[in-house]
Coordinates of C-alpha atoms (C1' of nucleotides) in Angstrom, one line a residue:
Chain A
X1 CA -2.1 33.3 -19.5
X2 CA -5.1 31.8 -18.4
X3 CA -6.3 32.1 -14.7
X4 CA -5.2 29.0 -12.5
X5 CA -9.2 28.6 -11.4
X6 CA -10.6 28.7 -15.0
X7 CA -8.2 25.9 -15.3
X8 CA -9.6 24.1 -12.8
X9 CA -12.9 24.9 -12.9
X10 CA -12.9 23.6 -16.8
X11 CA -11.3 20.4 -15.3
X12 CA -13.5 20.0 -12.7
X13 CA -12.2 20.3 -9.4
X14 CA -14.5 23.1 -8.1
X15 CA -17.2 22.2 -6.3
X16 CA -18.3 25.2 -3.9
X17 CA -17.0 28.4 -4.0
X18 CA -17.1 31.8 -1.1
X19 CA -17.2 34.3 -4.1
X20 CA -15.9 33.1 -7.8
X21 CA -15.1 37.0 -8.8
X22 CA -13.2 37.4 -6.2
X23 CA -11.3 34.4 -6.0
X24 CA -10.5 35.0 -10.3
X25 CA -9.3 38.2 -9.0
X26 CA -7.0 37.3 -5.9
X27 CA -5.6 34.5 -8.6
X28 CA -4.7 37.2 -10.7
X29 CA -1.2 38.1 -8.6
X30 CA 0.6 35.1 -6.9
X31 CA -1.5 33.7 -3.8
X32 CA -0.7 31.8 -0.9
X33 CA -2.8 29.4 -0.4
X34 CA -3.1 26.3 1.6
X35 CA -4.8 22.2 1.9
X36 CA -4.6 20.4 5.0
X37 CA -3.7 16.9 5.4
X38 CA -3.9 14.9 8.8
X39 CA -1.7 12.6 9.3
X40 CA -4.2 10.4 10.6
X41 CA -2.9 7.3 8.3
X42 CA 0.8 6.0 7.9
X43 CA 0.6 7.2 4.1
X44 CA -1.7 9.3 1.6
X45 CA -3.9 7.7 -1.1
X46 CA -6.3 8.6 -4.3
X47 CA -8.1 10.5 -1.7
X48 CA -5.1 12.7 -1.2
X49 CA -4.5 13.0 -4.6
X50 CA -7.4 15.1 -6.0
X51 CA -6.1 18.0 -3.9
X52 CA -2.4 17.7 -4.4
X53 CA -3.6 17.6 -8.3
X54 CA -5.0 20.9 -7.3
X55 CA -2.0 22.0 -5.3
X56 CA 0.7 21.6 -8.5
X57 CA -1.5 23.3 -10.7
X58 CA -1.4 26.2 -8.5
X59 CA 2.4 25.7 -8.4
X60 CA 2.3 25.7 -11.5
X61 CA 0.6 28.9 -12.1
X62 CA 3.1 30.8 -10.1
X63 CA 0.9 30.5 -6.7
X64 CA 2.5 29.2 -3.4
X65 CA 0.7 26.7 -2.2
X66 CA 1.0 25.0 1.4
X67 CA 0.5 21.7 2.3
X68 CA -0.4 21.7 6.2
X69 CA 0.2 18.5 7.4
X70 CA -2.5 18.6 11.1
X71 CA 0.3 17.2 13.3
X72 CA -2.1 19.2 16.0
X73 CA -5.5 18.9 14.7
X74 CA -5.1 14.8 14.2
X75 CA -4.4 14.6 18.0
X76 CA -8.5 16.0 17.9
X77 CA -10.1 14.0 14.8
X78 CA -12.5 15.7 12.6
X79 CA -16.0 14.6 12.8
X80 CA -17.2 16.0 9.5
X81 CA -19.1 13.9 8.0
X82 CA -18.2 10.6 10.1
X83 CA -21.1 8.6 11.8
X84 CA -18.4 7.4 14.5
X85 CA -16.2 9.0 16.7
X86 CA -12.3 8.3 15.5
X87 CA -9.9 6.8 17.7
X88 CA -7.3 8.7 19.1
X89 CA -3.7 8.1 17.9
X90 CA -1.0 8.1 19.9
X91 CA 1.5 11.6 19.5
X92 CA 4.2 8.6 18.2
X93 CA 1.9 7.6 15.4
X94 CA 1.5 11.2 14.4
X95 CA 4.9 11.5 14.3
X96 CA 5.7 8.9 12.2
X97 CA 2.8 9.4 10.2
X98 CA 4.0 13.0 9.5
X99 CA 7.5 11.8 7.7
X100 CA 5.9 9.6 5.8
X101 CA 3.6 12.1 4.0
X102 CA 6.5 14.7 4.1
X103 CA 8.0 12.5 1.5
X104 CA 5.0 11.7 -0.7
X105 CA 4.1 15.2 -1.4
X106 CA 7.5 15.8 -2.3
X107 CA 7.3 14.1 -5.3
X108 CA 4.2 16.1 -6.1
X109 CA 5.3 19.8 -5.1
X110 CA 8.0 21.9 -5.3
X111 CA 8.9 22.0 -1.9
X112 CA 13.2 22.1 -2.4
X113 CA 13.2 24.5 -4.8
X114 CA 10.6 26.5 -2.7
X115 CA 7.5 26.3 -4.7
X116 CA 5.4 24.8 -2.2
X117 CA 5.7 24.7 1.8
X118 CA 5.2 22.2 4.1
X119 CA 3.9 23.2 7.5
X120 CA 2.7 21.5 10.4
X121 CA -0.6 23.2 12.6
X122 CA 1.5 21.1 16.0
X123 CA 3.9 24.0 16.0
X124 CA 1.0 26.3 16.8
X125 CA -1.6 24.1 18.5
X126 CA 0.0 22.4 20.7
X127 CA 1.8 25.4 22.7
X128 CA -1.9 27.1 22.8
X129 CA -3.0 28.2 26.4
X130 CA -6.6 27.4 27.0
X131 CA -7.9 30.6 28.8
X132 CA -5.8 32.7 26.5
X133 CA -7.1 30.5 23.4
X134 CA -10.9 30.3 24.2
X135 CA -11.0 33.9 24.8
X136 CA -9.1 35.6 21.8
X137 CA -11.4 33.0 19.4
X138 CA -13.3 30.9 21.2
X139 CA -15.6 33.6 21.9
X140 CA -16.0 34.2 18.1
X141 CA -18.5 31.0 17.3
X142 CA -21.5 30.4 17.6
X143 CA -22.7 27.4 19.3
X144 CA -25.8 27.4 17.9
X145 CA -24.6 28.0 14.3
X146 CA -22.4 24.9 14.9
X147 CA -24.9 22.6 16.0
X148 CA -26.9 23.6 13.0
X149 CA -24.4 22.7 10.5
X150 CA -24.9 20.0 8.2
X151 CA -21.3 18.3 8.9
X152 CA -22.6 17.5 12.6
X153 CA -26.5 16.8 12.0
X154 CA -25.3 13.0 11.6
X155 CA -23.4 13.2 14.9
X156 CA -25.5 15.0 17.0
X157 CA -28.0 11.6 16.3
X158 CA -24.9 9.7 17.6
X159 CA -23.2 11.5 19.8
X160 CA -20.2 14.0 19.7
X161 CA -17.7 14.3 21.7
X162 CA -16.4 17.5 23.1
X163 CA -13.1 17.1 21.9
X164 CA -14.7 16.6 17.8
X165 CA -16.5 19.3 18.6
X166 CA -13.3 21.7 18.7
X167 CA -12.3 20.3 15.4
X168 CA -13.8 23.6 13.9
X169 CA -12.4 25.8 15.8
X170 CA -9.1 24.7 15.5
X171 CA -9.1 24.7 11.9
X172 CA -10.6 28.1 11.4
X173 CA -7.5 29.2 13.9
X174 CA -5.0 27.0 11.5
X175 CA -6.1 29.7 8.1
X176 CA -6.4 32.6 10.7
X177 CA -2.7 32.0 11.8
X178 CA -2.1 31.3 7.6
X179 CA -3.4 34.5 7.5
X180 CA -1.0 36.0 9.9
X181 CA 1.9 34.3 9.5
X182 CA 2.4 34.1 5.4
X183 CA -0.9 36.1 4.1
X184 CA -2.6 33.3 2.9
X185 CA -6.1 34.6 1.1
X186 CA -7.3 30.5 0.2
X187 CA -7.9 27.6 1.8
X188 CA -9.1 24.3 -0.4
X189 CA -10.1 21.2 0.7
X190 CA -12.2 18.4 0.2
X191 CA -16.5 18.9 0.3
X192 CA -16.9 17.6 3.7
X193 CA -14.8 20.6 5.1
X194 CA -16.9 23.1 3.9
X195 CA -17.8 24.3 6.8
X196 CA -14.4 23.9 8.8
X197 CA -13.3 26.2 6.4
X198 CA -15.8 28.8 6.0
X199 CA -15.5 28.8 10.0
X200 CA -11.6 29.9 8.9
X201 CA -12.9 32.4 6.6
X202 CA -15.4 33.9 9.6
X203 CA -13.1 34.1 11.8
X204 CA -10.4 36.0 9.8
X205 CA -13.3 38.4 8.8
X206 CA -13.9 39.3 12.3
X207 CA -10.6 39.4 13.7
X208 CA -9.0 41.1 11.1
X209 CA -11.6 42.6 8.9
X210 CA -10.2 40.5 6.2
X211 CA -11.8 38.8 3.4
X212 CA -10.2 35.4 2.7
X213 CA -11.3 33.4 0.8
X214 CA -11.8 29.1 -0.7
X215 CA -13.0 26.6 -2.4
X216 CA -13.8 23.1 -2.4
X217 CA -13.1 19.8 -4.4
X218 CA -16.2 17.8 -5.3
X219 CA -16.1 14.4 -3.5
X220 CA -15.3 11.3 -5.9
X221 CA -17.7 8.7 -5.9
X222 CA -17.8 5.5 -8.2
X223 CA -21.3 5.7 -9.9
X224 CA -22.6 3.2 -7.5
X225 CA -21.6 6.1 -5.0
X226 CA -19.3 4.8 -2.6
X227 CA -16.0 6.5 -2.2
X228 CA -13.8 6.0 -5.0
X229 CA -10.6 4.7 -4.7
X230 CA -11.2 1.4 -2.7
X231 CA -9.5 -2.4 -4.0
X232 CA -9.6 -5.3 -2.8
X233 CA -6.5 -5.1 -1.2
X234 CA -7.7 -1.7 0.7
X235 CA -6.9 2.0 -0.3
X236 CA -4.7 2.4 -3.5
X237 CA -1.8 4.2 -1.6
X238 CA 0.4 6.8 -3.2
X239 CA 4.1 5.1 -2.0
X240 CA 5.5 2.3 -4.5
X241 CA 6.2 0.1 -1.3
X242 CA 2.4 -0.5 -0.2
X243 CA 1.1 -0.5 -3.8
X244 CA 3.3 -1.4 -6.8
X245 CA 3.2 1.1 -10.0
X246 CA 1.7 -1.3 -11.9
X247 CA -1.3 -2.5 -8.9
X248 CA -1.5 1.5 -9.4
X249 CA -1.5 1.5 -13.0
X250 CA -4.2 -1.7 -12.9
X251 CA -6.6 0.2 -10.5
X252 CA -6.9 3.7 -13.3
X253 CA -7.1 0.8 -16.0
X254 CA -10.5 -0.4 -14.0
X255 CA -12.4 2.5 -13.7
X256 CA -15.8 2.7 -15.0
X257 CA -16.6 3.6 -17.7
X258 CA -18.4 6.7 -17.4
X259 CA -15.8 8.0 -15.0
X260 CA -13.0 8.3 -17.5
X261 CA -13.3 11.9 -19.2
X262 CA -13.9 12.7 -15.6
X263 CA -10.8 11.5 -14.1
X264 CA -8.7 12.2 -17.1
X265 CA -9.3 15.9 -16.6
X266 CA -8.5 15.8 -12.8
X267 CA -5.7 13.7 -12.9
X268 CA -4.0 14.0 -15.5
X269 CA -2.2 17.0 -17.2
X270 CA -3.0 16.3 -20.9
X271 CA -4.5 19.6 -22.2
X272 CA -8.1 19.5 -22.2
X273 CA -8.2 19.5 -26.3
X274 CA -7.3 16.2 -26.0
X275 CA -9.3 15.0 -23.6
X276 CA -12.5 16.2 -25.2
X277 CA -11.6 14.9 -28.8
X278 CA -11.9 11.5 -25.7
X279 CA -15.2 12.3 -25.4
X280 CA -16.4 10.8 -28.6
X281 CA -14.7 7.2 -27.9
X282 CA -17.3 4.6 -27.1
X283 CA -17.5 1.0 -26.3
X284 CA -13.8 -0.8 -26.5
X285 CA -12.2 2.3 -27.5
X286 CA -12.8 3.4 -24.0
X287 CA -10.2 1.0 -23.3
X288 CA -7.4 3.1 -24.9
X289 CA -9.2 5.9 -22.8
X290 CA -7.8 4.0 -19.4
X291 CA -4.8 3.1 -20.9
X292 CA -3.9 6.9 -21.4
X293 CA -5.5 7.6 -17.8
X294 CA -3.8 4.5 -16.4
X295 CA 0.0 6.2 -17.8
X296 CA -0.3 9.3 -17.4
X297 CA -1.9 8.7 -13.5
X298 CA 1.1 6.4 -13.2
X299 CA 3.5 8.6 -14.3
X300 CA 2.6 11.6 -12.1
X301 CA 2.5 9.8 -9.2
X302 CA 5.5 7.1 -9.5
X303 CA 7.7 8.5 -12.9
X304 CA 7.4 8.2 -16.4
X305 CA 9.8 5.2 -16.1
X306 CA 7.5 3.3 -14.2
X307 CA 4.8 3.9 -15.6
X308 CA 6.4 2.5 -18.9
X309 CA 7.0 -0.5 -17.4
X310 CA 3.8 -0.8 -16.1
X311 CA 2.3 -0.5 -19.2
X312 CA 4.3 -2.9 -20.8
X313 CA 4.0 -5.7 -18.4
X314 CA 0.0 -5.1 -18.5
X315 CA -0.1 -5.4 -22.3
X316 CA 2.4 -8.1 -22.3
X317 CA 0.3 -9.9 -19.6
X318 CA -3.8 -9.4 -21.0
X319 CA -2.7 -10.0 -24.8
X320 CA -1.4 -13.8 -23.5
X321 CA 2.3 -12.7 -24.8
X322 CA 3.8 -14.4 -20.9
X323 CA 5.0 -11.9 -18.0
X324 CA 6.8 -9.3 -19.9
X325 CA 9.3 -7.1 -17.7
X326 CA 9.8 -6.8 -14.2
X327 CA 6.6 -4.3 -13.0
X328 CA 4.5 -7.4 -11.9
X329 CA 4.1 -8.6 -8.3
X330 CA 5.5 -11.6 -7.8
X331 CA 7.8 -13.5 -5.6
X332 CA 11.0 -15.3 -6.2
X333 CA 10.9 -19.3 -4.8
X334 CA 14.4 -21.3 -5.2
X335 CA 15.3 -24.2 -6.8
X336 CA 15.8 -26.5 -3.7
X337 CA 12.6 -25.7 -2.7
X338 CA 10.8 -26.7 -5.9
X339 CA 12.9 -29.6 -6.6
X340 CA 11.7 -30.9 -3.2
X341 CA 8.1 -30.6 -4.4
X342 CA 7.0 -28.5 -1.3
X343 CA 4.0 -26.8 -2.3
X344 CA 1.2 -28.2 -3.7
X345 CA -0.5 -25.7 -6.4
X346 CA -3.1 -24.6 -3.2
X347 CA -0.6 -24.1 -0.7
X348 CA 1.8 -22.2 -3.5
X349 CA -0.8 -19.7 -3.9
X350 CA -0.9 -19.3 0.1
X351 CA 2.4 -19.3 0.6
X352 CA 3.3 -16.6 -1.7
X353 CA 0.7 -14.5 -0.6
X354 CA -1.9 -14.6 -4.2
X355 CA -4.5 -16.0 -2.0
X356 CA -5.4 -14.6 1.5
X357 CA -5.4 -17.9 2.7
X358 CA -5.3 -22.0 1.9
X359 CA -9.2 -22.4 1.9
X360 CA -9.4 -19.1 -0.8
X361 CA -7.2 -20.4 -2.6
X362 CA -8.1 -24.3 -2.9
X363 CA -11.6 -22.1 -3.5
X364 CA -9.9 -20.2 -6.3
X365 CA -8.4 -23.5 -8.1
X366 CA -11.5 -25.5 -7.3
X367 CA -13.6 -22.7 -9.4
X368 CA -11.6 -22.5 -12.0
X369 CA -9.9 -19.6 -11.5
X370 CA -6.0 -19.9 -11.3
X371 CA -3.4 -20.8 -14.3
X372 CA 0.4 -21.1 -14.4
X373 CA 1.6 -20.3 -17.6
X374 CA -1.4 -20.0 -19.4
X375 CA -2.4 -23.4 -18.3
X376 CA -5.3 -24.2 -16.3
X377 CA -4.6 -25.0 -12.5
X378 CA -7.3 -28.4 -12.1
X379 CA -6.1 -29.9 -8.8
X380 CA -5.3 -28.1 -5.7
X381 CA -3.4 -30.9 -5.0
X382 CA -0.9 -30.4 -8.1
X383 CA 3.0 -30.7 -7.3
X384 CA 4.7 -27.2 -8.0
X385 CA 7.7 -28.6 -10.2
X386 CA 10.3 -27.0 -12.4
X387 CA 7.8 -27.8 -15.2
X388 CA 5.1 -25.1 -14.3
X389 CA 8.5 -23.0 -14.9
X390 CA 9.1 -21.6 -18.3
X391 CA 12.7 -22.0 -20.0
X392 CA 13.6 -17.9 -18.0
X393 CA 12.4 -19.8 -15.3
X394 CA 8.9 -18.0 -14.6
X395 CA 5.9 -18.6 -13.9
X396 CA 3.2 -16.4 -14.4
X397 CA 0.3 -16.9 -11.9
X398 CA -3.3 -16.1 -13.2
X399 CA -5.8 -15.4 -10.3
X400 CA -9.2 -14.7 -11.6
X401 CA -9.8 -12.7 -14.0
X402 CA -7.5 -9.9 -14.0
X403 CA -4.5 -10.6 -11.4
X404 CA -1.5 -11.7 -12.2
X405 CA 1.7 -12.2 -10.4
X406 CA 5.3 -13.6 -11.3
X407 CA 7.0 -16.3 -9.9
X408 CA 11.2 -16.4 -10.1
X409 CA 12.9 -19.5 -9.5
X410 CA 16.1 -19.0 -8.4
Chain B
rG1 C1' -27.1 10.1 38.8
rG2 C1' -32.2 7.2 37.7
rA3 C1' -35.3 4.1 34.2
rG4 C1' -35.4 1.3 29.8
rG5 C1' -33.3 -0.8 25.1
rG6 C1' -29.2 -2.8 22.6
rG7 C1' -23.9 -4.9 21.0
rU8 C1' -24.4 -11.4 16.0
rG9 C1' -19.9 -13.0 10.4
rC10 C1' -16.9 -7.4 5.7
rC11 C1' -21.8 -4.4 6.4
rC12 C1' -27.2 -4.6 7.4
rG13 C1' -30.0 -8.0 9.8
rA14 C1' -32.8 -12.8 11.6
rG15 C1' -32.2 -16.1 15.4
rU16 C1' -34.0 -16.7 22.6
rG17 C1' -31.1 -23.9 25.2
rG18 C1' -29.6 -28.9 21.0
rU19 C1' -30.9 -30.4 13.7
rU20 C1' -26.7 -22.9 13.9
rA21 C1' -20.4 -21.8 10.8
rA22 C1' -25.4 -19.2 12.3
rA23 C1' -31.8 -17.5 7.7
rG24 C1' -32.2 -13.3 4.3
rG25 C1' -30.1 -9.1 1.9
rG26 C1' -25.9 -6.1 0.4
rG27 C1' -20.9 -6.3 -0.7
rG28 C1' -16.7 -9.4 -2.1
rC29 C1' -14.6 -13.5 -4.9
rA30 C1' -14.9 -17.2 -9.1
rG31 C1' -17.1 -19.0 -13.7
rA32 C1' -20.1 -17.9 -18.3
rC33 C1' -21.0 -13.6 -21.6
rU34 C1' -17.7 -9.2 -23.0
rG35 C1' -14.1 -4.4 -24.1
rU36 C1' -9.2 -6.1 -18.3
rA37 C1' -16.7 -2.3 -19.2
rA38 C1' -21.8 -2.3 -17.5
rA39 C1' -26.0 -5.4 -17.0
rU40 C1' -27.3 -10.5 -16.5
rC41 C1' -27.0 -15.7 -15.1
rU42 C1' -24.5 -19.6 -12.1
rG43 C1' -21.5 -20.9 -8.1
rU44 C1' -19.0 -19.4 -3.8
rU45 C1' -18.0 -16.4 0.7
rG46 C1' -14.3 -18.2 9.0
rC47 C1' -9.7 -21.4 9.6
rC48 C1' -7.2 -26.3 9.1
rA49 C1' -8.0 -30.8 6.3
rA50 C1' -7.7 -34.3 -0.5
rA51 C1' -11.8 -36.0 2.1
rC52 C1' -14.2 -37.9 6.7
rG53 C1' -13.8 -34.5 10.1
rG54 C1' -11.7 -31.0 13.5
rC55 C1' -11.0 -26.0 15.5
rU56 C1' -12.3 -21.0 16.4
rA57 C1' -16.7 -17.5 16.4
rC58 C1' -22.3 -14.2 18.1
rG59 C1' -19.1 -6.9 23.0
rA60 C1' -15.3 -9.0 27.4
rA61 C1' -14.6 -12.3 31.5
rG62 C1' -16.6 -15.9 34.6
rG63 C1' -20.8 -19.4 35.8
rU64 C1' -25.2 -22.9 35.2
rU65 C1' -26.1 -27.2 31.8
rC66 C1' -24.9 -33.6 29.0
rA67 C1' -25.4 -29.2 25.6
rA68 C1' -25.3 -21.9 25.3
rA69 C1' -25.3 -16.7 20.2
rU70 C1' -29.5 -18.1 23.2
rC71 C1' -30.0 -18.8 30.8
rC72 C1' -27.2 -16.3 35.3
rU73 C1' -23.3 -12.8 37.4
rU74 C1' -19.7 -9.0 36.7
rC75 C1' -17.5 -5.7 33.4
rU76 C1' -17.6 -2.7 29.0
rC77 C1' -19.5 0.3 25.0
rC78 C1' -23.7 2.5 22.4
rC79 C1' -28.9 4.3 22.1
rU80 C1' -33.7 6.4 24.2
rC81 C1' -36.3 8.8 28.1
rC82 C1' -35.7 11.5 32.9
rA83 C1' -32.1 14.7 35.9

RNA sequence: GGAGGGGUGCCCGAGUGGUUAAAGGGGGCAGACUGUAAAUCUGUUGCCAAACGGCUACGAAGGUUCAAAUCCUUCUCCCUCCA
């Protein structure tokens, strides 16, 4: 069997590495190793996802990976790479914040069965006795090495609190007590925590004369180079409740172009044959590209089933064939209410949420940019009747070029 | 702790008493073109209102004035220099 990080190398997920021999040959026997997530948000998105990718293909290779969710460190905030200081959140918000992510990378590791672990750096952080703590590793960095690294240059211009500045040295204590507690040799994690993590890999050196060792994924960036994984609507979010499988499915069916191959190789599973034979599509065929992204991305994250359904209601939807299955957005409106003629077509849009408000979207209609049914919305003023219904009563809502949502009278 | 500079719309950034919902740029959105692409062009971009118009807004709170983003006071946050 191939090695886990050829795998991932060829697919791209390496960026910089302590010592690629070594790391081939720790792979060779099952490894612990571990990613940490703060809890810093209420749920994970596409950011996440490029290291739990990473995660179940070490699973799958027989490693044990751990997810450590920084219950402790996100009571600090990591100023790596930041221009501003974060605010604090409240030990409640952590909290909840925590549960939330348990359950979302449940559905990507093992963690019943055993596979994977879930841990959570609070258990050890937050009992830690300050003397005790700064002089068993505090005494171990380097202030002046710190304030030289890249990850703070930006911050030392702006200022850096003392509490950011610990950030470090809590994390390099997180894969020292890794170390300890379940032998874990590798730490990933995303570019900007190089040197968090090399700081990890000092620290174990010097305490216990260990090598450790990691890696780190390459940071996605659009090719305009802004952090990928932005929508309109905000971040594309992992959990079916604050994006639907098919908004999911919509925002891997957008990417650019150039980015396919790329993303195909990261976040999907297809065997790498495949994806190269890709390599050759051009122009509109680049559009089945997306389409096989857009599944298979779907699929991982929300279920085959789902990602089915998505696919149907997109083709269903963009070929003009009406609002095919149930995978759209929409909202159901009853009959009273439309027999009583209570929206007007701008106030519709409002009400139901397509439009952030009634001056986008008489903007939208005024423009030209909204149809029910295929047919043309003209006047913001237009009565929503029973007739902008179909015979299933439905209406499918056209906003711009590329949104569309269903409407269920009831 | 002392001295100085600054906080403007999603972001950058002009504006120093009325004609400023606030120039310009970026971004976003819509339309045309297309492949649900890129590039380009056009329009648009606080909220309410069909419209006339109204309301809210220039770090926060007060005040001066017929009139304030612009002047004064206090508070707050940030930056630079000194300690």
């Amino acid at each position: 069997m191939r090695n886990v990080y050829e795998v991932l190398k060829e697919r791209g997920f390496i960026e910089n590495i302590t010592d690629e021999e070594a790391v081939i040959t720790i792979l060779k026997k099952p490894v612990v190793c571990y990613t940490g997530f703060d809890p810093t948000g209420d749920s994970l998105h596409v950011g996440h996802l490029l290291p739990l990718m990473a995660l179940m293909h070490l699973e799958k290779a027989g490693h044990k990976p751990i997810a450590l969710l920084g219950g402790g460190t996100a009571m600090i905030g990591d100023p790596s790479g930041k221009t501003e200081m974060r605010q604090m959140i409240s030990s409640e918000e952590i909290e909840r914040n925590k549960e939330a992510m348990k359950k979302i990378i449940n559905r990507y590791l093992d963690i019943e069965g055993g596979k994977s672990l879930i841990l959570d750096n609070a258990e050890w952080l937050l009992p830690l006795n300050y003397i005790d703590f700064l002089r068993e590793i505090g005494c171990h960095f380097s202030v002046n090495r710190m304030l030289a690294a890249e990850a703070y240059k930006q911050r030392l211009e702006r200022g850096l609190s003392f509490i950011e500045f610990n950030y470090q040295i809590l994390q390099a204590f997180d894969f020292l007590t890794l170390y300890r507690s379940h032998g874990c040799l590798l730490q990933m994690g995303g570019n900007d925590q190089w040197g968090n993590i090399l700081a990890g890999e000092d620290l174990i050196r010097r305490i216990e004369g260990k090598e450790a060792h990691a890696f780190t994924y390459p940071l996605l960036t659009t090719s305009d180079g802004k952090k990928m994984g932005k929508t309109e609507k905000g971040a594309v979010w992992l959990s079916a409740e604050k994006l639907s499988p098919y908004e999911y499915f919509q925002f891997w069916r957008n990417v650019e172009d150039d980015q396919v191959i790329k993303l195909l190789k990261i976040f999907t599973f297809l065997p790498m044959e495949e994806i190269t034979a890709m390599e050759a599509w051009k122009d509109h065929e680049l559009n089945k590209a997306k389409e096989i992204l857009a599944f298979e991305a779907t699929a991982i994250t929300h279920g085959k089933e789902e990602a089915r359904k998505a696919l149907e209601a997109t083709k269903a939807v963009f070929s003009g064939a009406g609002a095919g299955g149930d995978a759209l957005p929409g909202t159901v409106v009853s009959r009273q209410e439309i027999s009583a003629e209570k929206w007007d077509a701008a106030s519709f849009l409002a009400d139901q949420g397509f439009a952030s408000s009634k001056s986008e979207a008489k903007r939208l209609i005024m423009q030209g940019g909204v149809s029910f049914n295929g047919e043309k919305v003209g006047d913001i003023l237009m009565p929503v009747t029973e007739k902008n219904f179909d015979e299933k009563g439905e209406c499918l809502i056209k906003v711009g070029k590329k949104k569309f949502y269903k409407v269920i009278l009831q």
